[in-house]
Amino acid sequence: MQRERVVIIGSGPAGLTAAIYTARAQLGTVVITGKLLGGQIATTHEVENFPGFPNGTTGPELVENMKQQAERFGAKFVYDSVTSVDFTKGSPFLVKTDNEEYLADAVIVTIGANPRTLDIPGEKEFTGRGVSYCATCDGFFFRGKDIIVVGGGDSALQEGIFLTKFARSVNIVHRRSELRASAALQTRAFANPKIRFTWDTVVEAVKGNENGVVTAATLRNVKTNEVYDTPVDGVFIFIGYDPNSAVFGDQLETDATGYVKIDHLHHTSVEGVFAAGEIHDSIFRQAITAAGDGCKAALSAINWLGVREPILQKLDESEPATARA
Ligand code: NAP
């Protein structure tokens, strides 16, 4: 069993930023990365709105830079997934992964959220063979092909625009006639000659041939109830995300949809366990807001561990924190 000052669960912008702060405060820090270093942003091709990159950057580059920055201060990265935790006895907390057990004085939970599935016939069967949740990962395989993108939010439009680099056509199928995506993305999508929209329509099934390759999708117009098959080579699904809080069971208080509840200092319902990023944020969900959250959670953890953070001293005077030496 390894004993650590801080264990960070998750390696998206929230976890990586938290690691920069706790490691720089000279607290032994282990980041348990989960299946994918960087989380969702690592699968985002173009990142245009993270400050400091006037010409934009890519998700993988941003992640790698943040990781190197945390490592420079001594943070250790473990490519492993958390299987269970014991937060019931207070600090030190037990964190079990596939390969190791950790005892952590403080834990920062930044485990993010996972893409939602449509749960329609053919979706599971053809995942990885025409059904995808990651344009950066799979777009290359659809050169010259016709694809459907499901959703009407920022992800659907951003990834749909990216997919036009490869695909012959991108049909964005949205269940309403109004998009949720930002005006900037809408303008870009409407101006893209490879993109068309199918409004008020849901995908009811994904179909394939005897080789296990997607050939068509069954669509239904929700206004007219017309059901028809349309030939496609791929179906990319971007309909939002669900928080990965199941691994904590009922040990952390969550809202009805599974987002971990925190106070304004990023304390969870368990003293010594902090949360940051999409595991608690169902609204902003930006790399930069996750990074800012990671910073705040780390500063609170540092303060709670008794390493005085001057910026939080004022707070301590009005609201004494329990410090752990
Ligand atoms: P989202 O904003 O929740 O949008 C999900 C979309 O999928 C909505 O249009 C929704 O339709 C649709 N949808 C949900 N369930 C569906 C179902 N069962 N069948 C068909 N359609 C369904 O999710 P997101 O686009 O992934 O964005 C998540 C967050 O990340 C947002 O806050 C977004 O701003 C942010 N984000 C930002 C950027 C950027 O800044 N460049 C890029 C990506 C994501 P309705 O509209 O009818 O509800």
Short mmCIF file of N, CA, C and O in Angstrom, two decimals, residues 40 43-44 112-116 133 155-156 159 237-243 257 259 278 282 285:
data_model
loop_
_atom_site.label_atom_id
_atom_site.label_comp_id
_atom_site.label_asym_id
_atom_site.label_seq_id
_atom_site.Cartn_x
_atom_site.Cartn_y
_atom_site.Cartn_z
N GLN A 40 -11.78 13.81 -21.55
CA GLN A 40 -12.49 14.22 -22.78
C GLN A 40 -11.71 15.18 -23.66
O GLN A 40 -11.75 15.09 -24.89
N THR A 43 -9.62 13.98 -26.44
CA THR A 43 -10.24 13.49 -27.68
C THR A 43 -10.78 14.66 -28.51
O THR A 43 -11.49 14.45 -29.49
N THR A 44 -10.46 15.87 -28.10
CA THR A 44 -10.94 17.05 -28.84
C THR A 44 -9.83 17.54 -29.75
O THR A 44 -8.72 17.82 -29.28
N GLY A 112 -14.59 13.38 -13.90
CA GLY A 112 -15.27 13.78 -15.13
C GLY A 112 -16.56 13.06 -15.45
O GLY A 112 -17.26 12.55 -14.57
N ALA A 113 -16.86 13.03 -16.72
CA ALA A 113 -18.13 12.48 -17.19
C ALA A 113 -17.88 11.68 -18.47
O ALA A 113 -16.87 11.86 -19.14
N ASN A 114 -18.81 10.80 -18.79
CA ASN A 114 -18.68 9.94 -19.98
C ASN A 114 -19.74 10.26 -21.02
O ASN A 114 -20.84 10.68 -20.66
N PRO A 115 -19.44 10.01 -22.31
CA PRO A 115 -20.46 10.30 -23.32
C PRO A 115 -21.72 9.48 -23.13
O PRO A 115 -21.65 8.30 -22.80
N ARG A 116 -22.86 10.14 -23.32
CA ARG A 116 -24.16 9.46 -23.24
C ARG A 116 -24.39 8.60 -24.48
O ARG A 116 -23.94 8.96 -25.57
N TYR A 133 -18.00 7.84 -30.55
CA TYR A 133 -18.27 8.96 -29.65
C TYR A 133 -17.07 9.91 -29.65
O TYR A 133 -16.96 10.78 -28.79
N SER A 155 -20.78 20.12 -28.77
CA SER A 155 -19.97 18.96 -29.18
C SER A 155 -20.37 18.51 -30.57
O SER A 155 -19.51 18.26 -31.42
N ALA A 156 -21.67 18.38 -30.82
CA ALA A 156 -22.13 17.89 -32.12
C ALA A 156 -21.62 18.80 -33.24
O ALA A 156 -21.13 18.32 -34.27
N GLU A 159 -17.54 18.85 -33.38
CA GLU A 159 -16.99 17.60 -33.92
C GLU A 159 -17.49 17.38 -35.34
O GLU A 159 -16.77 16.87 -36.19
N ILE A 237 -22.05 10.06 -32.19
CA ILE A 237 -23.08 10.45 -31.21
C ILE A 237 -22.49 11.43 -30.20
O ILE A 237 -21.53 11.11 -29.49
N PHE A 238 -23.07 12.64 -30.17
CA PHE A 238 -22.62 13.68 -29.22
C PHE A 238 -23.84 14.27 -28.54
O PHE A 238 -24.31 15.36 -28.89
N ILE A 239 -24.39 13.54 -27.57
CA ILE A 239 -25.66 13.97 -26.95
C ILE A 239 -25.48 14.27 -25.47
O ILE A 239 -26.42 14.15 -24.70
N GLY A 240 -24.27 14.65 -25.09
CA GLY A 240 -24.04 15.02 -23.70
C GLY A 240 -23.30 13.93 -22.93
O GLY A 240 -22.88 12.92 -23.52
N TYR A 241 -23.17 14.15 -21.64
CA TYR A 241 -22.30 13.30 -20.82
C TYR A 241 -22.94 13.00 -19.47
O TYR A 241 -23.75 13.77 -18.98
N ASP A 242 -22.55 11.86 -18.88
CA ASP A 242 -23.02 11.50 -17.54
C ASP A 242 -21.82 11.46 -16.59
O ASP A 242 -20.77 10.94 -16.96
N PRO A 243 -21.99 12.00 -15.38
CA PRO A 243 -20.86 12.04 -14.43
C PRO A 243 -20.44 10.65 -13.98
O PRO A 243 -21.28 9.77 -13.81
N THR A 257 -28.87 13.67 -10.57
CA THR A 257 -28.31 13.14 -11.82
C THR A 257 -26.89 12.61 -11.63
O THR A 257 -26.23 12.26 -12.61
N TYR A 259 -24.19 14.22 -10.22
CA TYR A 259 -23.09 15.19 -10.09
C TYR A 259 -22.75 15.38 -8.61
O TYR A 259 -23.66 15.55 -7.78
N GLU A 278 -15.87 18.37 -14.36
CA GLU A 278 -17.20 17.92 -14.79
C GLU A 278 -17.88 16.95 -13.83
O GLU A 278 -19.07 16.69 -13.99
N SER A 282 -22.29 20.53 -14.23
CA SER A 282 -23.11 20.11 -15.37
C SER A 282 -23.44 21.30 -16.26
O SER A 282 -24.19 21.18 -17.22
N ARG A 285 -18.68 23.17 -18.10
CA ARG A 285 -18.03 22.05 -18.79
C ARG A 285 -16.97 22.47 -19.80
O ARG A 285 -16.84 21.87 -20.86
#
